[in-house]
Coordinates of C-alpha atoms in Angstrom, one line a residue:
M960 CA -8.8 26.9 -0.7
R961 CA -7.0 25.8 2.5
S962 CA -3.6 24.2 2.5
W963 CA -1.9 21.7 4.8
P964 CA 1.7 22.3 5.7
G965 CA 4.4 20.1 4.3
V966 CA 6.1 17.4 6.4
A967 CA 9.4 19.3 6.1
D968 CA 11.2 19.9 9.4
R969 CA 8.9 21.3 12.1
H970 CA 6.1 22.7 9.9
K971 CA 8.5 24.4 7.4
G972 CA 8.0 24.2 3.7
P973 CA 5.2 24.7 1.3
G974 CA 1.6 23.8 1.8
F975 CA -0.4 21.5 -0.4
P976 CA -4.1 22.0 -1.6
L977 CA -6.7 20.0 0.3
T978 CA -10.0 18.8 -1.0
M979 CA -12.6 16.7 0.8
N980 CA -15.1 14.6 -1.2
L981 CA -18.3 13.4 0.5
D982 CA -18.9 9.7 0.2
T983 CA -22.6 9.5 1.0
R984 CA -22.7 5.7 1.1
H985 CA -20.0 5.4 3.8
R986 CA -20.9 8.8 5.4
H987 CA -17.4 10.2 5.4
Y988 CA -15.3 12.7 3.6
V989 CA -12.3 11.4 1.6
I990 CA -9.3 13.7 1.7
S991 CA -7.2 14.0 -1.4
G992 CA -5.0 16.3 -3.4
I993 CA -1.8 16.7 -1.5
G994 CA 0.6 14.9 -3.9
N995 CA 3.4 12.8 -2.4
R996 CA 2.4 13.9 1.1
D997 CA -1.1 12.6 0.7
L998 CA -2.2 11.6 4.2
G999 CA -4.3 8.8 2.6
S1000 CA -6.8 9.5 5.3
Y1001 CA -10.3 10.6 5.9
F1002 CA -12.3 12.0 8.8
S1003 CA -15.3 9.9 9.6
F1004 CA -18.6 11.8 10.2
M1005 CA -20.5 8.9 11.6
D1006 CA -22.9 11.2 13.5
A1007 CA -23.6 13.5 10.5
D1008 CA -26.8 13.4 8.5
P1009 CA -25.6 12.9 4.9
A1010 CA -28.7 14.8 3.7
R1011 CA -27.5 17.9 5.6
C1012 CA -23.9 17.7 4.5
I1013 CA -22.6 19.7 1.7
K1014 CA -22.1 17.6 -1.5
G1015 CA -19.3 17.8 -3.9
T1016 CA -15.7 18.9 -3.5
K1017 CA -15.2 21.3 -0.5
T1018 CA -12.5 22.9 1.5
V1019 CA -12.5 22.6 5.3
D1020 CA -13.9 26.2 5.5
D1021 CA -16.8 25.2 3.3
L1022 CA -18.0 22.6 5.7
K1023 CA -20.8 23.4 8.1
L1024 CA -19.6 23.5 11.7
S1025 CA -22.3 20.9 12.5
A1026 CA -20.5 18.4 10.3
L1027 CA -17.3 18.6 12.3
H1028 CA -16.6 17.3 15.8
Q1029 CA -16.2 20.3 18.0
G1030 CA -15.3 21.1 21.6
V1031 CA -14.6 18.3 23.9
K1032 CA -15.6 15.7 21.2
I1033 CA -12.7 16.6 18.9
L1034 CA -10.2 16.7 21.8
H1035 CA -11.2 13.1 22.6
D1036 CA -10.9 11.9 19.0
P1037 CA -7.4 10.5 18.5
V1038 CA -7.6 10.8 14.7
R1039 CA -8.4 14.5 14.7
N1040 CA -7.0 15.7 18.0
K1041 CA -4.1 18.2 17.9
G1042 CA -3.8 18.9 21.6
T1043 CA -2.2 22.2 22.3
A1044 CA -1.3 22.6 18.6
Y1045 CA -4.7 24.0 17.6
T1046 CA -4.2 27.5 16.2
E1047 CA -6.0 30.6 17.5
A1048 CA -8.4 30.5 14.5
E1049 CA -9.1 26.7 15.0
R1050 CA -9.9 27.3 18.7
D1051 CA -12.6 29.7 17.6
H1052 CA -13.8 27.7 14.7
L1053 CA -14.0 24.4 16.7
K1054 CA -15.3 26.0 20.0
L1055 CA -12.2 25.1 21.9
R1056 CA -11.8 28.4 23.8
G1057 CA -11.4 27.6 27.5
L1058 CA -10.9 23.9 26.9
L1059 CA -7.1 24.2 26.3
P1060 CA -4.2 26.1 27.9
P1061 CA -3.8 29.5 26.0
R1062 CA -0.4 28.8 24.5
V1063 CA -0.3 27.3 21.0
H1064 CA 2.5 24.8 20.6
T1065 CA 4.3 23.6 17.5
P1066 CA 4.4 19.8 16.8
A1067 CA 8.1 20.0 17.6
E1068 CA 7.4 21.4 21.0
Q1069 CA 4.8 18.7 21.7
E1070 CA 7.4 16.1 20.6
L1071 CA 9.9 17.4 23.1
R1072 CA 7.3 17.1 25.9
V1073 CA 6.5 13.5 25.0
L1074 CA 10.2 12.5 24.8
A1075 CA 10.9 14.1 28.1
N1076 CA 8.1 12.1 29.7
I1077 CA 9.1 8.9 28.1
R1078 CA 12.7 9.2 29.2
E1079 CA 11.7 9.9 32.8
K1080 CA 9.8 6.7 33.2
P1081 CA 11.7 4.1 35.2
T1082 CA 10.8 0.9 33.2
D1083 CA 10.1 0.0 29.6
L1084 CA 6.6 -1.2 30.5
E1085 CA 5.8 2.3 31.8
R1086 CA 7.2 3.8 28.7
Y1087 CA 5.0 1.5 26.7
L1088 CA 1.9 2.5 28.7
Y1089 CA 2.7 6.2 28.1
L1090 CA 3.0 5.7 24.4
V1091 CA -0.2 3.7 24.2
S1092 CA -2.0 6.5 26.1
L1093 CA -0.6 9.0 23.6
Q1094 CA -1.8 6.8 20.7
D1095 CA -5.2 6.7 22.2
R1096 CA -5.5 10.5 22.4
N1097 CA -3.4 11.9 19.5
E1098 CA -2.4 9.5 16.8
T1099 CA -0.6 12.1 14.7
L1100 CA 1.7 13.1 17.5
F1101 CA 2.2 9.4 18.5
Y1102 CA 3.4 8.6 15.0
R1103 CA 5.5 11.7 14.7
V1104 CA 7.4 10.7 17.9
V1105 CA 7.8 7.1 16.7
M1106 CA 9.0 7.9 13.2
N1107 CA 11.4 10.6 14.3
N1108 CA 12.9 8.4 17.0
I1109 CA 12.5 4.9 15.6
D1110 CA 15.6 3.3 17.1
E1111 CA 14.4 4.3 20.6
M1112 CA 10.7 3.7 20.1
M1113 CA 10.5 0.4 18.2
P1114 CA 11.7 -1.7 21.2
L1115 CA 9.0 0.0 23.3
I1116 CA 6.0 -0.4 21.0
Y1117 CA 7.0 -3.8 19.8
T1118 CA 9.5 -6.5 20.8
P1119 CA 10.8 -6.9 23.4
T1120 CA 8.5 -4.7 25.5
V1121 CA 5.2 -5.8 23.8
G1122 CA 5.9 -9.3 25.2
Q1123 CA 5.7 -8.1 28.8
A1124 CA 2.8 -5.9 27.9
C1125 CA 0.9 -9.0 26.6
Q1126 CA 1.7 -10.9 29.7
E1127 CA 0.3 -8.1 31.8
F1128 CA -2.5 -7.0 29.3
R1129 CA -5.4 -7.9 31.5
H1130 CA -4.0 -5.8 34.4
I1131 CA -2.9 -2.8 32.3
Y1132 CA -6.0 -2.7 30.2
R1133 CA -7.4 0.9 29.9
T1134 CA -9.0 2.0 26.7
P1135 CA -10.6 -0.3 24.1
R1136 CA -8.4 -0.7 21.0
G1137 CA -8.8 -3.3 18.3
F1138 CA -11.6 -5.6 17.4
Y1139 CA -12.6 -8.8 19.2
V1140 CA -14.4 -11.7 17.6
S1141 CA -15.3 -14.6 19.9
L1142 CA -17.0 -17.9 19.6
E1143 CA -20.1 -16.3 20.9
D1144 CA -20.3 -14.1 17.7
R1145 CA -20.7 -17.0 15.3
G1146 CA -23.5 -16.4 12.8
R1147 CA -23.2 -12.6 13.0
I1148 CA -19.6 -11.7 12.4
R1149 CA -20.4 -9.8 9.2
E1150 CA -22.9 -7.7 11.1
I1151 CA -20.6 -6.9 14.0
M1152 CA -17.7 -6.1 11.8
Q1153 CA -19.7 -3.1 10.5
N1154 CA -19.3 -1.7 14.0
W1155 CA -15.7 -0.9 13.2
P1156 CA -15.6 2.9 12.9
H1157 CA -13.3 3.2 9.8
R1158 CA -15.0 2.0 6.6
D1159 CA -11.8 1.8 4.6
A1160 CA -9.8 -0.9 6.4
K1161 CA -7.0 -2.1 4.0
I1162 CA -5.1 -4.4 6.3
I1163 CA -6.1 -6.7 9.2
V1164 CA -3.6 -8.3 11.5
V1165 CA -5.4 -11.2 13.3
T1166 CA -4.3 -13.6 16.0
D1167 CA -6.0 -16.2 18.1
G1168 CA -3.4 -15.7 20.9
E1169 CA -2.2 -19.3 21.0
R1170 CA 1.5 -18.7 20.4
I1171 CA 2.4 -15.1 21.3
L1172 CA 6.1 -14.6 20.5
G1173 CA 8.0 -17.2 22.5
L1174 CA 5.6 -16.8 25.4
G1175 CA 2.9 -19.4 24.5
D1176 CA -0.8 -19.2 24.9
L1177 CA -1.9 -15.7 26.2
G1178 CA -5.5 -15.9 24.9
A1179 CA -7.2 -12.6 24.5
D1180 CA -4.2 -10.9 26.1
G1181 CA -2.4 -11.4 22.8
M1182 CA -4.3 -8.4 21.4
G1183 CA -1.1 -6.4 22.1
I1184 CA 0.5 -8.1 19.1
P1185 CA -1.9 -7.0 16.3
I1186 CA -2.0 -3.5 17.8
G1187 CA 1.8 -3.4 17.9
K1188 CA 2.3 -4.9 14.4
L1189 CA -0.1 -2.3 12.9
A1190 CA 1.7 0.5 14.6
L1191 CA 4.8 -0.7 12.8
Y1192 CA 2.9 -0.8 9.5
T1193 CA 2.1 2.9 9.9
A1194 CA 5.5 3.9 11.3
C1195 CA 7.7 1.8 8.9
S1196 CA 5.7 1.9 5.6
G1197 CA 3.1 4.6 5.9
I1198 CA -0.1 2.6 6.0
H1199 CA -2.6 5.2 7.4
P1200 CA -3.7 4.4 10.9
T1201 CA -7.4 4.4 9.9
H1202 CA -6.6 1.8 7.3
C1203 CA -5.4 -0.6 10.0
M1204 CA -7.6 -3.1 12.0
P1205 CA -6.2 -5.3 14.8
V1206 CA -8.3 -8.4 15.4
M1207 CA -8.4 -11.0 18.2
L1208 CA -10.2 -14.3 17.5
D1209 CA -11.1 -15.3 21.0
V1210 CA -11.5 -19.1 21.0
G1211 CA -10.6 -19.6 24.7
T1212 CA -7.3 -20.3 26.3
N1213 CA -5.5 -23.3 27.9
N1214 CA -3.5 -21.0 30.1
E1215 CA -4.6 -21.8 33.7
S1216 CA -3.3 -18.6 35.2
L1217 CA -5.6 -16.6 32.8
L1218 CA -8.6 -18.8 33.4
N1219 CA -8.2 -18.3 37.2
D1220 CA -7.6 -14.5 37.0
P1221 CA -10.8 -12.6 37.8
V1222 CA -9.7 -9.6 35.6
Y1223 CA -8.9 -11.7 32.5
N1224 CA -10.9 -10.1 29.6
G1225 CA -11.2 -13.2 27.4
L1226 CA -13.7 -16.1 27.2
E1227 CA -13.6 -18.2 30.4
R1228 CA -13.3 -21.5 28.6
R1229 CA -10.6 -23.8 27.2
R1230 CA -9.4 -23.3 23.7
A1231 CA -11.8 -24.6 21.0
R1232 CA -10.6 -27.1 18.4
G1233 CA -12.0 -28.8 15.4
E1234 CA -15.3 -27.8 13.8
Q1235 CA -16.1 -24.9 16.2
Y1236 CA -12.7 -23.3 15.5
E1237 CA -12.9 -23.9 11.7
E1238 CA -16.3 -22.4 11.4
L1239 CA -15.3 -19.3 13.3
V1240 CA -12.2 -18.7 11.3
D1241 CA -14.0 -19.2 8.0
E1242 CA -16.8 -16.9 8.9
F1243 CA -14.4 -14.3 9.9
I1244 CA -12.4 -14.5 6.6
Q1245 CA -15.6 -14.4 4.5
A1246 CA -17.0 -11.4 6.5
A1247 CA -13.7 -9.5 6.2
K1248 CA -13.8 -10.0 2.4
E1249 CA -17.3 -8.7 2.2
V1250 CA -17.2 -5.8 4.6
F1251 CA -13.7 -4.6 3.4
P1252 CA -13.3 -5.7 -0.2
G1253 CA -9.7 -6.3 -1.2
V1254 CA -8.5 -6.2 2.4
L1255 CA -5.1 -7.7 3.2
I1256 CA -5.1 -10.2 6.1
Q1257 CA -2.0 -11.0 8.0
L1258 CA -2.1 -14.1 10.2
E1259 CA -0.1 -13.6 13.4
D1260 CA 1.0 -15.9 16.3
F1261 CA -1.3 -18.8 15.6
G1262 CA -0.2 -22.2 17.0
N1263 CA 1.8 -24.5 14.7
S1264 CA -1.2 -26.9 14.4
N1265 CA -3.2 -24.1 12.8
A1266 CA -0.7 -21.7 11.2
F1267 CA 0.4 -23.9 8.3
R1268 CA -3.0 -25.3 7.6
L1269 CA -4.8 -21.9 7.6
L1270 CA -2.1 -20.4 5.3
S1271 CA -2.5 -23.2 2.9
K1272 CA -6.3 -23.1 3.0
Y1273 CA -6.8 -19.4 2.5
R1274 CA -3.8 -18.0 0.6
D1275 CA -5.4 -18.4 -2.8
Q1276 CA -8.8 -17.3 -1.7
V1277 CA -7.9 -13.9 -0.2
C1278 CA -4.9 -11.5 -0.1
L1279 CA -3.3 -13.2 3.0
F1280 CA 0.0 -14.2 4.4
N1281 CA 1.5 -15.5 7.7
D1282 CA 4.3 -13.3 9.0
D1283 CA 5.7 -15.9 11.4
I1284 CA 6.3 -18.2 8.5
Q1285 CA 6.8 -16.1 5.4
G1286 CA 8.0 -12.8 6.9
T1287 CA 10.5 -14.5 9.2
G1288 CA 11.7 -16.5 6.3
A1289 CA 12.4 -13.5 4.2
V1290 CA 14.1 -11.4 6.9
A1291 CA 16.4 -14.3 7.9
V1292 CA 17.4 -15.2 4.3
A1293 CA 18.1 -11.5 3.7
G1294 CA 20.5 -11.7 6.7
L1295 CA 22.2 -14.8 5.3
I1296 CA 22.7 -13.2 1.9
A1297 CA 24.1 -10.0 3.5
A1298 CA 26.3 -12.1 5.8
L1299 CA 28.0 -13.7 2.8
R1300 CA 29.5 -10.3 2.0
I1301 CA 31.5 -10.8 5.3
T1302 CA 32.1 -14.5 5.3
G1303 CA 32.7 -15.0 1.5
G1304 CA 31.3 -18.0 -0.3
K1305 CA 28.1 -18.6 -2.3
L1306 CA 24.6 -19.1 -1.0
T1307 CA 24.5 -22.5 -2.6
E1308 CA 27.5 -23.6 -0.5
Q1309 CA 25.8 -22.9 2.9
K1310 CA 24.6 -25.6 5.2
I1311 CA 22.1 -24.4 7.8
L1312 CA 21.2 -26.1 11.1
F1313 CA 18.0 -24.9 12.8
L1314 CA 17.2 -25.2 16.4
G1315 CA 13.4 -25.4 16.4
A1316 CA 11.2 -26.7 13.6
G1317 CA 8.1 -24.6 14.1
E1318 CA 6.6 -21.9 11.9
A1319 CA 9.6 -19.6 11.8
G1320 CA 12.2 -22.4 11.1
I1321 CA 10.2 -24.0 8.3
G1322 CA 9.4 -20.6 6.9
I1323 CA 13.1 -19.6 6.7
A1324 CA 14.0 -23.0 5.2
D1325 CA 11.3 -22.6 2.5
V1326 CA 12.5 -19.1 1.5
F1327 CA 16.2 -20.3 1.6
V1328 CA 15.3 -23.2 -0.7
A1329 CA 13.5 -20.9 -3.1
A1330 CA 16.6 -18.7 -3.2
L1331 CA 18.8 -21.8 -4.1
V1332 CA 16.4 -22.9 -6.7
E1333 CA 16.5 -19.4 -8.2
Q1334 CA 20.2 -19.9 -8.5
G1335 CA 19.8 -23.2 -10.4
M1336 CA 19.9 -25.8 -7.7
P1337 CA 17.3 -28.6 -7.9
E1338 CA 14.7 -28.3 -5.1
E1339 CA 15.5 -31.7 -3.5
K1340 CA 19.2 -30.9 -3.3
A1341 CA 18.4 -27.5 -1.9
R1342 CA 16.3 -29.0 0.9
Q1343 CA 19.3 -31.1 1.8
R1344 CA 21.2 -27.9 2.8
C1345 CA 18.7 -27.4 5.6
W1346 CA 18.8 -29.5 8.8
F1347 CA 16.6 -29.3 11.9
V1348 CA 16.8 -30.2 15.6
D1349 CA 13.6 -30.1 17.5
T1350 CA 12.4 -31.4 20.9
R1351 CA 13.0 -35.0 19.7
G1352 CA 16.5 -34.5 18.4
L1353 CA 17.8 -34.4 14.8
L1354 CA 14.9 -34.5 12.3
V1355 CA 15.6 -37.7 10.3
A1356 CA 13.7 -39.6 7.6
D1357 CA 12.9 -42.7 9.6
R1358 CA 11.2 -40.8 12.5
D1359 CA 7.5 -41.6 12.9
N1360 CA 4.6 -39.2 13.3
L1361 CA 6.2 -36.4 11.3
A1362 CA 4.2 -33.2 10.8
E1363 CA 3.5 -32.6 7.2
Q1364 CA 5.5 -29.4 7.0
K1365 CA 8.6 -31.1 8.5
R1366 CA 8.7 -34.1 6.0
P1367 CA 10.6 -32.3 3.2
Y1368 CA 13.4 -31.6 5.7
A1369 CA 13.7 -35.0 7.3
H1370 CA 16.9 -36.5 5.7
Q1371 CA 18.6 -39.8 5.9
H1372 CA 20.9 -39.8 8.9
K1373 CA 21.4 -41.6 12.1
P1374 CA 19.5 -40.1 15.1
L1375 CA 21.2 -37.5 17.2
D1376 CA 19.8 -36.4 20.5
T1377 CA 21.3 -33.0 21.1
F1378 CA 22.0 -29.8 19.1
A1379 CA 25.6 -29.9 20.2
E1380 CA 26.0 -33.4 18.6
A1381 CA 24.3 -32.2 15.4
V1382 CA 26.7 -29.2 15.2
A1383 CA 29.8 -31.4 15.6
E1384 CA 28.5 -34.1 13.2
L1385 CA 27.0 -31.9 10.4
K1386 CA 29.5 -29.0 10.5
P1387 CA 27.0 -26.3 9.4
T1388 CA 28.1 -22.9 8.2
A1389 CA 25.2 -21.2 10.0
I1390 CA 23.1 -22.0 13.1
L1391 CA 19.7 -20.4 13.5
G1392 CA 17.9 -20.4 16.8
L1393 CA 14.0 -20.4 16.7
S1394 CA 13.3 -22.5 19.7
G1395 CA 12.1 -20.0 22.3
Q1396 CA 14.6 -21.6 24.7
P1397 CA 17.1 -19.2 26.2
E1398 CA 20.8 -20.0 26.5
T1399 CA 20.7 -23.0 24.2
F1400 CA 23.5 -21.8 22.1
S1401 CA 26.1 -22.8 24.7
R1402 CA 29.8 -21.8 24.8
E1403 CA 30.6 -25.3 23.6
I1404 CA 28.3 -24.9 20.6
I1405 CA 29.6 -21.5 19.6
E1406 CA 33.3 -22.5 20.1
T1407 CA 32.6 -25.6 17.9
M1408 CA 31.1 -23.4 15.2
A1409 CA 34.2 -21.1 15.4
S1410 CA 36.5 -24.1 15.0
I1411 CA 34.5 -25.3 11.9
N1412 CA 34.2 -21.9 10.2
D1413 CA 36.5 -18.9 10.1
R1414 CA 33.4 -16.6 10.3
P1415 CA 30.5 -18.6 11.8
I1416 CA 27.0 -17.3 11.2
I1417 CA 25.0 -17.3 14.4
F1418 CA 21.4 -16.1 14.4
A1419 CA 19.6 -16.2 17.8
L1420 CA 16.2 -15.2 16.6
S1421 CA 13.8 -16.1 19.4
N1422 CA 11.7 -13.3 20.8
P1423 CA 11.5 -11.5 23.2
T1424 CA 15.1 -10.9 24.3
S1425 CA 14.7 -13.1 27.4
K1426 CA 14.1 -16.1 25.0
A1427 CA 17.2 -15.5 22.8
E1428 CA 19.3 -18.6 22.3
C1429 CA 22.4 -16.6 23.3
T1430 CA 23.3 -12.9 23.8
A1431 CA 25.3 -10.8 21.4
E1432 CA 28.1 -10.6 23.9
Q1433 CA 28.3 -14.4 24.3
A1434 CA 28.4 -14.9 20.5
Y1435 CA 31.2 -12.4 19.9
T1436 CA 33.2 -13.4 23.0
W1437 CA 33.1 -17.2 22.6
S1438 CA 33.9 -16.9 18.9
E1439 CA 36.8 -14.4 19.6
G1440 CA 35.0 -11.7 17.6
R1441 CA 34.6 -13.9 14.5
A1442 CA 30.8 -14.5 14.7
V1443 CA 28.4 -12.9 12.2
F1444 CA 25.5 -12.4 14.6
A1445 CA 21.9 -11.4 14.4
S1446 CA 19.0 -11.6 16.9
G1447 CA 15.3 -11.3 16.8
S1448 CA 15.2 -8.7 19.6
P1449 CA 17.7 -5.9 20.0
F1450 CA 21.0 -6.1 21.8
D1451 CA 23.3 -3.3 22.7
P1452 CA 26.7 -2.9 20.9
V1453 CA 29.5 -5.1 22.2
K1454 CA 33.0 -3.9 22.8
L1455 CA 35.7 -6.6 22.5
G1456 CA 39.3 -5.5 22.6
N1457 CA 39.6 -2.4 20.4
R1458 CA 36.6 -3.3 18.3
T1459 CA 32.9 -2.5 18.8
F1460 CA 30.3 -4.8 17.2
V1461 CA 26.8 -3.6 16.4
P1462 CA 24.5 -6.7 16.4
G1463 CA 22.0 -6.9 13.5
Q1464 CA 18.4 -7.3 14.5
G1465 CA 16.6 -9.7 12.2
N1466 CA 13.2 -8.0 12.9
N1467 CA 10.3 -8.9 10.7
A1468 CA 9.6 -5.2 10.6
Y1469 CA 12.1 -5.0 7.8
I1470 CA 9.8 -7.1 5.7
F1471 CA 6.1 -7.2 6.5
P1472 CA 5.5 -3.4 6.2
G1473 CA 7.0 -3.2 2.8
V1474 CA 5.2 -6.4 1.6
G1475 CA 1.9 -5.0 2.9
L1476 CA 2.4 -1.6 1.3
G1477 CA 3.2 -3.1 -2.1
A1478 CA 0.2 -5.3 -1.9
I1479 CA -2.1 -2.4 -1.0
V1480 CA -0.9 0.0 -3.6
S1481 CA -1.0 -2.6 -6.4
R1482 CA -4.3 -4.1 -5.0
S1483 CA -2.9 -7.5 -5.3
R1484 CA -5.4 -10.3 -5.0
T1485 CA -2.9 -12.7 -3.4
I1486 CA 0.5 -12.7 -1.8
T1487 CA 2.9 -15.1 -3.4
D1488 CA 6.1 -16.8 -2.2
D1489 CA 8.2 -15.0 -4.8
M1490 CA 7.1 -11.7 -3.3
F1491 CA 8.9 -12.7 -0.1
L1492 CA 11.9 -13.8 -2.0
A1493 CA 12.0 -10.5 -3.8
A1494 CA 11.6 -8.7 -0.4
A1495 CA 14.6 -10.7 0.9
H1496 CA 16.8 -9.7 -2.0
S1497 CA 15.7 -6.1 -1.7
L1498 CA 16.5 -5.9 2.0
A1499 CA 19.9 -7.6 1.6
N1500 CA 20.8 -5.1 -1.2
Q1501 CA 20.1 -2.2 1.1
V1502 CA 22.8 -3.2 3.7
S1503 CA 25.7 -0.8 3.2
D1504 CA 29.4 -1.4 3.4
A1505 CA 29.4 0.8 6.5
D1506 CA 26.9 -1.5 8.1
L1507 CA 29.0 -4.6 7.4
E1508 CA 32.2 -3.0 8.7
R1509 CA 30.5 -2.8 12.1
G1510 CA 29.2 -6.4 11.9
R1511 CA 25.6 -5.3 11.2
I1512 CA 23.9 -7.3 8.4
Y1513 CA 20.7 -5.3 8.3
P1514 CA 20.2 -1.6 7.5
Q1515 CA 20.0 1.0 10.2
L1516 CA 16.4 1.3 11.6
S1517 CA 16.5 5.0 10.8
R1518 CA 16.3 4.0 7.1
I1519 CA 13.3 1.7 7.5
R1520 CA 10.8 3.7 5.7
K1521 CA 13.1 3.9 2.6
V1522 CA 13.7 0.2 3.0
S1523 CA 10.0 -0.5 3.1
A1524 CA 9.3 1.7 0.1
L1525 CA 11.8 -0.2 -2.0
I1526 CA 10.5 -3.5 -0.9
A1527 CA 6.9 -2.3 -1.7
H1528 CA 8.1 -1.3 -5.2
D1529 CA 9.4 -4.8 -5.9
V1530 CA 6.3 -6.5 -4.5
A1531 CA 4.0 -4.3 -6.5
R1532 CA 6.0 -4.8 -9.7
L1533 CA 5.6 -8.6 -9.3
A1534 CA 1.8 -8.2 -8.7
F1535 CA 1.6 -6.2 -12.0
E1536 CA 3.9 -8.6 -13.9
K1537 CA 1.9 -11.7 -12.9
G1538 CA -1.5 -10.2 -13.5
L1539 CA -2.5 -10.3 -9.8
A1540 CA -3.3 -6.6 -9.5
D1541 CA -6.8 -5.3 -9.5
R1542 CA -5.8 -2.0 -11.1
D1543 CA -3.9 -0.7 -14.0
E1544 CA -0.1 -0.4 -13.6
P1545 CA 0.9 3.2 -12.9
E1546 CA 3.6 4.9 -15.0
D1547 CA 5.7 5.3 -12.0
I1548 CA 5.2 2.7 -9.3
E1549 CA 7.7 4.4 -6.9
A1550 CA 5.9 7.7 -7.1
E1551 CA 2.6 5.9 -6.5
I1552 CA 3.9 4.3 -3.4
S1553 CA 5.4 7.6 -2.2
K1554 CA 2.0 9.3 -2.8
Y1555 CA 0.2 6.7 -0.6
M1556 CA 2.5 6.8 2.4
Y1557 CA 1.1 8.5 5.4
Q1558 CA 3.0 11.4 7.1
P1559 CA 2.1 12.5 10.6
V1560 CA 1.2 16.1 9.8
Y1561 CA -1.7 18.0 11.4
P1562 CA -4.5 19.3 9.1
H1563 CA -5.6 22.9 9.3
Y1564 CA -9.2 23.3 10.3
A1565 CA -9.5 27.0 9.9

């Protein structure tokens, strides 16, 4: 029986037995039997005749060559391709002689080549394009590079670079990736979803492109977001790439520049609303449930008018959550909890003033209120610790035409027109920016916060970096080094006098991969609010004293897989405790999670 090498450094370490079981219904082999390094993967044989395939449990050597992609076909398959790492025996077995340069490289040597190419590129967008190209030809090597260099790669494959990539998506489009469902597909979505090449999708990230980061309506060009999010699911929590499905619901766009661009890839029409929209979303949700039973659906970057409503409508029907609302809420509250280890005081003593009352702001407030209620505070009193300023000024009770999600946070107070007025009047302990409006945390505002609080908490959470309410340097400088700062996108360390501050990045990637992993391993039927509160506590508990000494209120990104695994454990535990899991509880949840997590290791074909 053949073995696959362990993931220990550069192909060192023991191998693990490999078996492949033929699933004749789905026409693919399922790989199993490699313990806590289980790739959780399969190799699809969509072009194989199941009647001719060997039944039962087989090693790779037992498979007929006709059942495997060979020659140029396997080199063009990103799931199976090993590039120059195919061994001498594999080159004979798979008919690769002459199709590759003669030298066999180790994965470590391949990684060196990739890193050298990336670092030679003059712009982040070109680095993004290089990484996308690598992902399209060799997924294993792509994830090896990302996982081994997460601090360097995350800003390239996701925010802030993904924002620019989405803005340019129609012009830089090269190879199809992801799944598109448009208004023209109504009535046959279940049928076309079966065109997806991987039959075991476990997680779908879906957007309609209406509110991409802080950039607005990007229509079908918003596909870069689901692709990027799912890359983080794999890199940060070990969801296997073939279990991930990025989806764009193309319902049109109101972005005139896109509609007037001859190379735009989306529908040439204005954005659908009302019945048309509702029917498409509902058909998609039902089709996903039927084609991929038990699939987890993450709603991403929907507009405010749809995000809250869709979450409320479907959260009890399917395993589903909205990362912009719930994920942002959990990561921000985790930051607040960790910040109190610097500032002192209790969570119940905090007063938060939000700039922006959209999905992210309301989501944070909801998780914060849940945390206060958990500590014994009545819910109504807990909501009074949260204040909002939106485009119309301070959110107050006597304002007319209030959106439903804003009403619980509209308090009795005289109207105030500006955020600066609200800071001076309300005297918050923390200000959180989620407005998508850069430079709105002015010097006056930060100096006022520093005069009210010995250690003011200042979170500039809008993405990408260009939309941040202030920079890290501004927050530290204007507060004379007393601010506890976090941002949505990364900022470089700031040197002030003889101190160096390392800004924390309140990136949702600390939350959603672990929540998704826990839900998948437990086979949870729904995602509950208390799962996100548990994730917030788990994340805050993983901030070390060394992190806090440097001003960082989130763990180092290099630890993110460990962070995600611990969050997944807490989420799965809740699913089992509350009877939400469609499987028996394993004896060791942590071991079960570790067993599932994907590692970017090449298989041996011969």
